[in-house]
Coordinates of C-alpha atoms and ligand atoms in Angstrom, one line a residue:
X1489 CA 95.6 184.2 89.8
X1490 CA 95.7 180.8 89.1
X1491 CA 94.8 178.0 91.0
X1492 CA 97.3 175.3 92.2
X1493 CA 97.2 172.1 92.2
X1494 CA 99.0 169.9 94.6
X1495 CA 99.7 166.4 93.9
X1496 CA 101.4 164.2 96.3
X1497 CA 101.3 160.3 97.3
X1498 CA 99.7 160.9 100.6
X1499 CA 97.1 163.7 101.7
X1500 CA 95.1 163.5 104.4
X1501 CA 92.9 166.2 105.8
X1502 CA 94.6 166.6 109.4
X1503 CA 98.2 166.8 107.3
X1504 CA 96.1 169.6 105.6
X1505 CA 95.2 171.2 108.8
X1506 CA 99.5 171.4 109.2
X1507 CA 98.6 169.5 112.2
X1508 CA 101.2 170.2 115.1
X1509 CA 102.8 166.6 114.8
X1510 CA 103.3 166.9 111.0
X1511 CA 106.2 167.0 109.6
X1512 CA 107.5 169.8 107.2
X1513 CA 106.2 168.6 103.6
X1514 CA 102.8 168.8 105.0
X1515 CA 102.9 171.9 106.3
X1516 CA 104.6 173.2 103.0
X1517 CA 101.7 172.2 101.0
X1518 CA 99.2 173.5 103.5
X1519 CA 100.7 177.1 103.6
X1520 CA 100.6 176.7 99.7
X1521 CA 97.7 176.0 99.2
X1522 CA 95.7 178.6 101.8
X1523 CA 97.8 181.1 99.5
X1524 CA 97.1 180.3 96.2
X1525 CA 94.1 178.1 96.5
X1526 CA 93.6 175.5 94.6
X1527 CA 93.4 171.5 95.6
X1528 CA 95.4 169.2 97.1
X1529 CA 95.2 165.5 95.6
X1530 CA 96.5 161.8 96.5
X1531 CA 95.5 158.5 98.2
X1532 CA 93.8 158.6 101.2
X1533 CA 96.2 156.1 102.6
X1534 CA 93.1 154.0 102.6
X1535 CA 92.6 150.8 101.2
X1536 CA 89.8 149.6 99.0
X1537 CA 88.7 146.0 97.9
X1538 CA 88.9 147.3 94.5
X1539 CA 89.8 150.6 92.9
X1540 CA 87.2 152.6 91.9
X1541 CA 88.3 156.4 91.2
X1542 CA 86.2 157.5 94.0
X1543 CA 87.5 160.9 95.0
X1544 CA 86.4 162.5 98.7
X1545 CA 86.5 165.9 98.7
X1546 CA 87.1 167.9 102.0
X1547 CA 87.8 171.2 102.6
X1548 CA 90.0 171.6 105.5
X1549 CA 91.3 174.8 107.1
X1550 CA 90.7 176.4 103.8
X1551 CA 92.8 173.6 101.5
X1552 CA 90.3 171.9 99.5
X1553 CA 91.5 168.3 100.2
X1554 CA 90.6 165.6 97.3
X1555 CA 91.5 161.5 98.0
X1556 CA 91.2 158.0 96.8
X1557 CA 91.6 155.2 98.1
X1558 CA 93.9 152.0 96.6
X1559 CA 93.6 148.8 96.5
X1560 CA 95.7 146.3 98.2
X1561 CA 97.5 145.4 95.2
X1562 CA 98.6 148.9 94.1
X1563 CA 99.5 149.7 98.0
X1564 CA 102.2 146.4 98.0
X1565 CA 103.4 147.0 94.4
X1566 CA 103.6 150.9 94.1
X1567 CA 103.6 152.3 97.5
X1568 CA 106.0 149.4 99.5
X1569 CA 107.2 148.1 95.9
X1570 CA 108.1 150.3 93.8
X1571 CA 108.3 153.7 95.6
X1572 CA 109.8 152.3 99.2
X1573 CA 111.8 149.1 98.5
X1574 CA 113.1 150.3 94.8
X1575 CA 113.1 154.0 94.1
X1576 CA 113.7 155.0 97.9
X1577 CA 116.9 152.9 98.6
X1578 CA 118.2 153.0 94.6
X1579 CA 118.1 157.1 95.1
X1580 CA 119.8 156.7 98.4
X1581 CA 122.7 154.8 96.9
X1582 CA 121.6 151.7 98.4
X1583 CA 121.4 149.4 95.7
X1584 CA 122.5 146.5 97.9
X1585 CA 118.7 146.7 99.2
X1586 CA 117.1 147.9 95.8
X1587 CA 114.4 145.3 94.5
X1588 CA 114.3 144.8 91.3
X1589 CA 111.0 143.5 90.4
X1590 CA 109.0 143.7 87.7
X1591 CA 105.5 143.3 89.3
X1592 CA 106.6 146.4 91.3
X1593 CA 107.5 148.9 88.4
X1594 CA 103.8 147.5 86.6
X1595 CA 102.2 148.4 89.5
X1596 CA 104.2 152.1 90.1
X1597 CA 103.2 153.0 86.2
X1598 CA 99.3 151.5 86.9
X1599 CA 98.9 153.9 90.2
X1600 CA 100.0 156.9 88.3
X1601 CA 97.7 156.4 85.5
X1602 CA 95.0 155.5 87.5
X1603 CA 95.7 158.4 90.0
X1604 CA 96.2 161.0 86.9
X1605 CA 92.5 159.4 85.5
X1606 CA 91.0 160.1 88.3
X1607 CA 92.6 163.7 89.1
X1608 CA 92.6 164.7 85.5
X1609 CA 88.7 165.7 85.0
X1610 CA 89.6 168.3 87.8
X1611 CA 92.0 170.1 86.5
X1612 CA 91.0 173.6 85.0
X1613 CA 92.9 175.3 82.0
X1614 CA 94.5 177.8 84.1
X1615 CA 95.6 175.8 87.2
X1616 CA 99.3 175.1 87.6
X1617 CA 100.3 171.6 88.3
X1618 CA 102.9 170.8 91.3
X1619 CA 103.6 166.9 91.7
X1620 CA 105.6 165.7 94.2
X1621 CA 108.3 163.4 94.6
X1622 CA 109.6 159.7 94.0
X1623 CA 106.2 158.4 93.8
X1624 CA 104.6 160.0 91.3
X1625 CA 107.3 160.9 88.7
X1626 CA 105.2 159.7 85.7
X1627 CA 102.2 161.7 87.0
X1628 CA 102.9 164.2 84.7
X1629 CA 103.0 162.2 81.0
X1630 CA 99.9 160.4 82.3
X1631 CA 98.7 163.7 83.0
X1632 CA 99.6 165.0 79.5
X1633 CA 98.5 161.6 77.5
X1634 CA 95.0 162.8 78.9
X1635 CA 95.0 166.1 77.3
X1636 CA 97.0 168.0 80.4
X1637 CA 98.1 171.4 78.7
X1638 CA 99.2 173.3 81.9
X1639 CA 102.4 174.2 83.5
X1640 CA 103.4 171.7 85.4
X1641 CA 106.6 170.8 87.4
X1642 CA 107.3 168.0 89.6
X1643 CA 110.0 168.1 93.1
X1644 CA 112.3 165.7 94.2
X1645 CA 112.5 165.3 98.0
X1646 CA 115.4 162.6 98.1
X1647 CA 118.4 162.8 96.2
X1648 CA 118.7 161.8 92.7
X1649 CA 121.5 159.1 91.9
X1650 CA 124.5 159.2 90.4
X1651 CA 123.8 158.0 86.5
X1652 CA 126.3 155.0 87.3
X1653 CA 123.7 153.7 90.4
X1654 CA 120.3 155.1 88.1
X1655 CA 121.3 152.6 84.9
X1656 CA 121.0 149.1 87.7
X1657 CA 117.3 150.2 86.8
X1658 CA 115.4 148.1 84.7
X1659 CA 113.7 150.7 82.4
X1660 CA 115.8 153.9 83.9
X1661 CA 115.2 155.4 79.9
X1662 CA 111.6 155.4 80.7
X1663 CA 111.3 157.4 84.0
X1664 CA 113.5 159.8 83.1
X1665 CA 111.7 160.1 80.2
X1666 CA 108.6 161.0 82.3
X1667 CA 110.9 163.6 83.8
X1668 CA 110.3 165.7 80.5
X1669 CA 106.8 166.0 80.4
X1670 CA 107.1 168.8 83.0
X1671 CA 107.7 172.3 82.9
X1672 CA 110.2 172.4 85.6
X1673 CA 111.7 169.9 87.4
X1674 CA 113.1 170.7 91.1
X1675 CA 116.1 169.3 93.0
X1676 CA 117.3 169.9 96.5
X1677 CA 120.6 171.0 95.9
X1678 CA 122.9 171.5 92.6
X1679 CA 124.6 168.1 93.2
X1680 CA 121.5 165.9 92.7
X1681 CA 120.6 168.6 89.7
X1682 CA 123.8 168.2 88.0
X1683 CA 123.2 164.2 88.3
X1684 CA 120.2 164.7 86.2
X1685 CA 121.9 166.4 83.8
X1686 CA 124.4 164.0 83.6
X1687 CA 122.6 161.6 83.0
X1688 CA 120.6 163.5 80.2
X1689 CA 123.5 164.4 78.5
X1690 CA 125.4 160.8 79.4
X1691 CA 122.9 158.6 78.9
X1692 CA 120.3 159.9 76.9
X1693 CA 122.5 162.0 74.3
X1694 CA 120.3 165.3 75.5
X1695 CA 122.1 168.7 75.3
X1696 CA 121.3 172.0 77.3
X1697 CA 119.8 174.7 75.6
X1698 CA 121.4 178.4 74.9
X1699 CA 118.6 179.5 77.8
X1700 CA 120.0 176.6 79.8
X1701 CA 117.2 174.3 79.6
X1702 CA 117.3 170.7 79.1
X1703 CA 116.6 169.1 75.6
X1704 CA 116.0 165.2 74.9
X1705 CA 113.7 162.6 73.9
X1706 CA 112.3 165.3 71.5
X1707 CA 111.0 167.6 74.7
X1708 CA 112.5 170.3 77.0
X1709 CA 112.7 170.7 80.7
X1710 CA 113.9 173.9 82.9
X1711 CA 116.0 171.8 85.6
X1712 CA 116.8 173.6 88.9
X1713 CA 117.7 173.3 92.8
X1714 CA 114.7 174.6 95.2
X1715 CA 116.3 174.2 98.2
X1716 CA 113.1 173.4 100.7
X1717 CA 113.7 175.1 103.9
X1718 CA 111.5 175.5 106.8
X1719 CA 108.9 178.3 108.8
X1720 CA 111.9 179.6 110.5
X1721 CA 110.3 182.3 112.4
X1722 CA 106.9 179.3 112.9
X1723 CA 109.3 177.2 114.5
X1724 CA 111.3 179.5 116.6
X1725 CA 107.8 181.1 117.8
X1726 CA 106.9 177.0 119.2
X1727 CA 109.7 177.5 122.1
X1728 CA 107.3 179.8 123.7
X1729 CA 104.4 178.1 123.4
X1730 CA 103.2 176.3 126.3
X1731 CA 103.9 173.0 125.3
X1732 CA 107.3 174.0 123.9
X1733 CA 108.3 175.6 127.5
X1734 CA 107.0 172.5 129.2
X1735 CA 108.9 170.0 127.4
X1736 CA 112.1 172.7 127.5
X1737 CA 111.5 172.5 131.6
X1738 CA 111.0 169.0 131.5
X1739 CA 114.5 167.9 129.7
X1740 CA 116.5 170.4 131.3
X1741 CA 115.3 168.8 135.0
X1742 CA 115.9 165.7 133.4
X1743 CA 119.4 166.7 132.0
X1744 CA 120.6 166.9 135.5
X1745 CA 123.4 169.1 134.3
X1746 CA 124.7 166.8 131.6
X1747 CA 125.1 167.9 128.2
X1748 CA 123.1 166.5 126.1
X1749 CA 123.1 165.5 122.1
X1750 CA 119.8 165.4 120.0
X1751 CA 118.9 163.2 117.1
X1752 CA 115.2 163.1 115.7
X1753 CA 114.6 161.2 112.6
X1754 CA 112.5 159.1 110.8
X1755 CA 113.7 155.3 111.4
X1756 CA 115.0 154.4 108.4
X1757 CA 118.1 152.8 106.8
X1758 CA 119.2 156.0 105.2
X1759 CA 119.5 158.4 108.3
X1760 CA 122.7 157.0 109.6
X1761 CA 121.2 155.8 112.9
X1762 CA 123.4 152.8 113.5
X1763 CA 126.9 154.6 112.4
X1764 CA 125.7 157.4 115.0
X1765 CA 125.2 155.2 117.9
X1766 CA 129.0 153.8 117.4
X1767 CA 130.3 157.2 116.9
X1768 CA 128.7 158.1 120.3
X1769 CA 130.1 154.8 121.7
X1770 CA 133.4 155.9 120.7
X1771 CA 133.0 158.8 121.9
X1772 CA 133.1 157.6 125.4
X1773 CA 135.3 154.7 124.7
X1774 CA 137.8 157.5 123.8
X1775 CA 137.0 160.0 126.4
X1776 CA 136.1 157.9 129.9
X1777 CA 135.9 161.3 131.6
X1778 CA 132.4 162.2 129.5
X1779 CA 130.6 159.2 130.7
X1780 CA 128.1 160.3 133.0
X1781 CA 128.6 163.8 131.7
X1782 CA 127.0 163.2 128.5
X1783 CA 123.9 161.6 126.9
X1784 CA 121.8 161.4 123.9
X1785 CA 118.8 161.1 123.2
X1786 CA 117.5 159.4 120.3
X1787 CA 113.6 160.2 118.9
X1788 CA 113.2 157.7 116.1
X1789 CA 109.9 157.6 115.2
X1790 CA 108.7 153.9 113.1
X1791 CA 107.6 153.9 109.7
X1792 CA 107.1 152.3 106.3
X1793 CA 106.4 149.2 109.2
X1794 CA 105.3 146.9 106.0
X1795 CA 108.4 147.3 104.3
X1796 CA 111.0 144.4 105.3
X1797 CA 114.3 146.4 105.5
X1798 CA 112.4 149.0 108.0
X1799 CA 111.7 145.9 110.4
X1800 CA 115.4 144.8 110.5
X1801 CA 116.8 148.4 110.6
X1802 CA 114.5 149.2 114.2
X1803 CA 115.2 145.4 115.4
X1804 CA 118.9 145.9 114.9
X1805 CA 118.8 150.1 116.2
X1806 CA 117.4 148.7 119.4
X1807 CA 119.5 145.7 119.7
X1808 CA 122.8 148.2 119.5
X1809 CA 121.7 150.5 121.7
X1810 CA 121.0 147.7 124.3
X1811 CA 124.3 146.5 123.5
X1812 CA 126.1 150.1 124.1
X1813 CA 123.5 151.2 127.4
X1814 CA 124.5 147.4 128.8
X1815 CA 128.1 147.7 128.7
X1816 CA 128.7 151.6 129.6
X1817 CA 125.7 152.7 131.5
X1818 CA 125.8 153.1 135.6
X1819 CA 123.3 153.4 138.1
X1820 CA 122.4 157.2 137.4
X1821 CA 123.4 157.3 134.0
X1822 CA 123.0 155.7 130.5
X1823 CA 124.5 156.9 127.4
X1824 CA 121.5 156.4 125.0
X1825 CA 118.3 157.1 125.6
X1826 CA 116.2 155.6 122.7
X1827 CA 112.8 156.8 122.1
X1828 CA 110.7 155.8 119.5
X1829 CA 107.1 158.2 120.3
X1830 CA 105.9 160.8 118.1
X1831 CA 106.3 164.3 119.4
X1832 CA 104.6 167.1 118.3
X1833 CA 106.4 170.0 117.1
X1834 CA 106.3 171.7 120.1
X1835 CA 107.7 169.5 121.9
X1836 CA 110.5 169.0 119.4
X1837 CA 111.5 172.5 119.5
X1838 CA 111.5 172.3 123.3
X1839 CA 113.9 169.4 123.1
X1840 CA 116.2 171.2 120.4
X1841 CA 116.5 173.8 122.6
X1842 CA 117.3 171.5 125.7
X1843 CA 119.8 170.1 123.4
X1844 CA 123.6 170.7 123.3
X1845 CA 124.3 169.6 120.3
X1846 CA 122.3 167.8 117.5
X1847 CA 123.7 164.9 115.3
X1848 CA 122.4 165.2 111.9
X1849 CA 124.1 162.8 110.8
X1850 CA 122.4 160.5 107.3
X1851 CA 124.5 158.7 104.9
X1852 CA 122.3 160.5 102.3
X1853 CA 119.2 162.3 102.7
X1854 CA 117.8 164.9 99.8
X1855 CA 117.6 167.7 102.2
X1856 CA 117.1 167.5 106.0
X1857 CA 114.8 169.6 107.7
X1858 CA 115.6 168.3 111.5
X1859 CA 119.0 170.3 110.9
X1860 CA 116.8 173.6 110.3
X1861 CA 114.6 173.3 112.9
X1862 CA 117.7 172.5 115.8
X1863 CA 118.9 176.2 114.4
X1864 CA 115.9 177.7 114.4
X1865 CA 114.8 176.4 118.4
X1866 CA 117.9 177.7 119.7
X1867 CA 119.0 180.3 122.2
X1868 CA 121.0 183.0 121.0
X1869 CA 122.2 183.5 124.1
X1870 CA 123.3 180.7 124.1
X1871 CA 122.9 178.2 120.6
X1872 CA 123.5 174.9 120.5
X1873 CA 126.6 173.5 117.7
X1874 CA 124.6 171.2 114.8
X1875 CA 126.9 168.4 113.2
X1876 CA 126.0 167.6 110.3
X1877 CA 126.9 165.3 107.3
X1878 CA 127.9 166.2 104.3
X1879 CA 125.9 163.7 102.6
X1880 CA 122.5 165.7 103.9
X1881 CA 121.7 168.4 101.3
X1882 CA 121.5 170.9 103.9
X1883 CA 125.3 170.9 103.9
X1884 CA 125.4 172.5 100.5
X1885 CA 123.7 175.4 102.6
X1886 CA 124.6 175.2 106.3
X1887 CA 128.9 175.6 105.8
X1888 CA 129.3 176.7 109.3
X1889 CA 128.0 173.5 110.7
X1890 CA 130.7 170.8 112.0
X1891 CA 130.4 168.5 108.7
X1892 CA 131.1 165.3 109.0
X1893 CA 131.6 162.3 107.3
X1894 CA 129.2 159.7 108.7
X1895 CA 130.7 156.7 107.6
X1896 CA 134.2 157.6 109.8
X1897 CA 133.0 157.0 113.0
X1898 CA 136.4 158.6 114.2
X1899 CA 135.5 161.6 113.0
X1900 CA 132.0 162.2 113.9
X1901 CA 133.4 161.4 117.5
X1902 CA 136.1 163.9 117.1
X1903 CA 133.7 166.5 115.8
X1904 CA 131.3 166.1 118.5
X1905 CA 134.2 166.4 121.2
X1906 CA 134.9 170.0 119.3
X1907 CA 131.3 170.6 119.3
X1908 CA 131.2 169.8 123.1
X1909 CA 133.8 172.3 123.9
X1910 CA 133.0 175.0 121.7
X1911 CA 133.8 178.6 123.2
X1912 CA 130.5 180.6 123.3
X1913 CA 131.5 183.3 121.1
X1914 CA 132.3 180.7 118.1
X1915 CA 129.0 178.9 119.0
X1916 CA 127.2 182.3 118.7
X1917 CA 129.3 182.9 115.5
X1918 CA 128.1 179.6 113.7
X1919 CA 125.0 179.9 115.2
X1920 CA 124.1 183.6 113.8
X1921 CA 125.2 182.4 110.2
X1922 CA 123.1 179.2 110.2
X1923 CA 119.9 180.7 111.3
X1924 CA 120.8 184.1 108.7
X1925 CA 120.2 181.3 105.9
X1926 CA 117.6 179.3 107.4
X1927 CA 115.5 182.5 107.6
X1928 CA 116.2 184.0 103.9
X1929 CA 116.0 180.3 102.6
X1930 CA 112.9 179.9 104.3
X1931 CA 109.5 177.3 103.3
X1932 CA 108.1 180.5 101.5
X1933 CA 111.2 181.2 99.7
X1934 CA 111.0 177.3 98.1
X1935 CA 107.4 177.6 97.8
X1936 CA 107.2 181.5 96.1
X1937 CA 110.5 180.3 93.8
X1938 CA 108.6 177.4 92.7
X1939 CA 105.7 178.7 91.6
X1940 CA 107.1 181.4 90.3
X1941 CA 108.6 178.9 87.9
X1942 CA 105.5 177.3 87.1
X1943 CA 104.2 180.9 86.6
X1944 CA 106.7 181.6 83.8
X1945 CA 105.9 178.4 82.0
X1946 CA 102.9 179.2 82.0
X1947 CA 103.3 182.6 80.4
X1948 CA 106.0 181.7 78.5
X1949 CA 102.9 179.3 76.6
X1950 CA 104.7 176.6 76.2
X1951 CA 102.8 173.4 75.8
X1952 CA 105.1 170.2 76.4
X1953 CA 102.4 167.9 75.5
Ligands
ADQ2361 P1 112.2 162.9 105.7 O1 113.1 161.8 105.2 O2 111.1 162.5 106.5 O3 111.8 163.9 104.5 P2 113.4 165.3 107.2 O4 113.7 166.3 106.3 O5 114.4 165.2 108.3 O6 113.2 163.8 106.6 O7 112.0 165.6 107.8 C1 111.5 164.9 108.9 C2 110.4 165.7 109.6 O8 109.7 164.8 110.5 C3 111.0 166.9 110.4 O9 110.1 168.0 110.3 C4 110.9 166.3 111.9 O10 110.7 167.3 112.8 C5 109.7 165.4 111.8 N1 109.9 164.3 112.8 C6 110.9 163.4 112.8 N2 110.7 162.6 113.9 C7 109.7 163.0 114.6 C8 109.1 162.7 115.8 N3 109.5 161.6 116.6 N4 108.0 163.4 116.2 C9 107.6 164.4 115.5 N5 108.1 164.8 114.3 C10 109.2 164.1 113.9 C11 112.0 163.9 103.1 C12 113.4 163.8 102.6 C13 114.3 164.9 103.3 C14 113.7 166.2 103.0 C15 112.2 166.3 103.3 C16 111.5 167.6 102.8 O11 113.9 162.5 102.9 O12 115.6 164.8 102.8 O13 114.3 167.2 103.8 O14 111.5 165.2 102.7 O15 111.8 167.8 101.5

């Protein structure tokens, strides 16, 4: 069998150990990687005075782990450059925060040769290549200019852009060129797929293939959605762990009867946060009768800190929910309870299932995971209702969700009032579907599907480079 390798822009050996307060991607790649073997590679999310190729290898819970470290100049022009302030807010339609420099996209194409130098001598004839996301898109030409001949295929976690928001960037020609020195290239959902292809055929005068391949820039690539999903059965399993009953007992006591509504999310511009918050404040400004009945709670957890936009969007975040919890809240009761601490997943799937409803709610987000794990932590006596936008990929999937449009703050408000009041038997109803696609379109669905396409490239012998 052959070996896999995993490339992605951060590794480090306790995300290898699919430590409890990781996130899904890690534990993806970790539960890949025990299967198939292989090594996982990326920056240490170390910095060096100087880059110097080093690679520390670890092997970690059987995943061999391999890092370097970057210096200070490739962190601030590819990782909060290039990657974070350009590519990350560009792919989330928000070009009004896109930055367009030019030192940034130098330093994005210099990180990805430098990391393909370094990973290159490591890569055996037989392995298959798996690089992914935004990051790293040119991994695989760098890869190839070095003598690369294996299957390779790179994901896309986030969305990818309409071609009329992809053509603000400087140089868009060029990284979707890069695109086509894979194998495979993987989408979330068949909306950000058929972007891609619009753009190819749009934009870069590509066609598609009789065998439904993409052909430009004198190459071919197989473009297709993996929709990522989650350990359903993992997940569900952490309600009864110790730590998931504990933090179960702990929220319902502190419930107090009240019903309560769940978001978890990474603080960042793109999750909706602020538009949620004012849905929820007119909520109650609409309904007087659900103060004190109702709260939510908020788990925002910081990052990309170095990043300007992030700064403003948790200043401002806090600022509004002071605003709402000053005017509504009473002596036993405040409407939003704002928390910005890590959990571990334990405790999230205690909390989900405390929950009675969770607001997933981004203006765009490539797929969502928090909206799998809410289904999967709940009761089926008695299941919580998800709202969900429509501008999450997990929509294309999760049609028996309340979707919602998250910029009408009318009707998130409206949906969460229906949610709220939702007769059992339709809740079990909704419910049952959701988690019937959450398990079948579980992580080792996405995973197996993947590499299964890498598989056929590479018996199919076809060498892009
Ligand atoms: P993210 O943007 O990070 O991922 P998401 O899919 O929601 O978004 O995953 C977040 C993960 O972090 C979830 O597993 C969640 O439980 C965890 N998490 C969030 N807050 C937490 C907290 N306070 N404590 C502990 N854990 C917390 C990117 C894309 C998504 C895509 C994923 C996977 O932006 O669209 O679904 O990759 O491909």
């Amino acid at each position: 069998m052959s070996r896999l390798i995993v490339v992605s822009n951060r590794v480090s050996p306790t995300q290898a150990q699919g430590a409890s307060s990781q996130g899904g991607l890690a534990m993806a790649i970790s539960a890949a990687l025990r299967e198939y073997g292989g090594i996982w590679f990326g920056w240490s999310g170390q910095a060096a005075p100087a880059f110097t190729g080093t690679i520390a290898m670890q092997k970690v819970d059987g995943v061999t782990v391999a890092t370097t470290d970057l210096d200070d100049q490739d962190i601030q022009e590819y990782y909060n450059g290039y990657a974070n302030r350009t590519l990350w807010p560009l792919f989330h339609y928000r070009i009004d925060l896109t930055a367009y420099d030019r030192s940034y996209g130098a330093g994005y194409a210099r990180v990805n040769g430098r990391l393909a130098e370094t990973l290159h001598p490591l890569i055996e004839p037989d392995d298959l290549v798996w690089v992914q996301d935004y990051h790293l898109i040119p991994m695989g030409r760098e890869l190839r200019e070095r003598g690369a001949a294996n299957a390779m295929g790179f994901f896309l976690h986030i969305p990818w852009p309409a071609r009329e928001l992809l053509v603000t960037l400087p140089r868009h020609r060029d990284l979707v060129e890069a695109m086509f020195h894979y194998d495979v290239v993987g989408f979330q959902t068949a909306e950000w797929c058929d972007a891609f292809k619009a753009y190819v055929l749009h934009e870069a005068g590509g066609t598609i293939l009789p065998d439904g391949r993409l052909s430009a820039f004198g190459r071919t690539v197989r473009a297709e959605a993996f929709p990522i999903g989650i350990d359903a059965q993992g997940f569900r399993h952490l309600c009864d762990t110790p730590g998931g009953q504990a933090s179960f007992q702990r929220m319902v006591e502190s419930k107090a009867g009240r019903r309560m509504l769940i978001g978890v999310d990474r603080l960042d511009y793109s999750k909706g946060l602020e538009e949620r918050f004012l849905a929820f404040e007119r909520l109650l400004q609409d309904h007087p009768s659900l103060r004190r009945e109702v709260f939510m709670l908020q788990i925002s957890t910081h990052s990309r800190e170095d990043v300007p936009e992030y700064q403003e969007i948790a200043s401002r975040l806090d600022a509004l929910s002071g605003r709402i919890n000053g005017a509504m809240a009473e002596m036993d009761w405040v409407p939003i309870r704002n928390v910005h601490r890590l959990h571990t997943r334990e405790e999230l799937a205690g909390l989900y299932r405390a929950a009675d409803v969770a607001l997933v709610t981004p203006l765009r987000d490539g797929m969502n995971l928090v909206a799998k794990e809410f289904v999967a932590a709940q009761d089926e006596a008695d299941p919580g209702v998800l709202v969900l936008s429509r501008f999450a990929g997990a929509a294309a999937q999760m049609r028996e969700a309340l979707i919602v449009n998250p910029f009408a703050r009318e009707d998130v408000a409206d949906a969460i009032k229906r949610a709220l009041g939702m007769p059992l038997e339709e809740r079990q109803r909704r419910w049952r579907a959701l988690m019937d696609g959450v398990e079948t379109d579980d992580l080792m669905a996405w995973r197996d599907s993947f590499v299964h396409g890498l598989q056929q490239a590479r018996d199919a012998g076809r060498q892009t480079g």
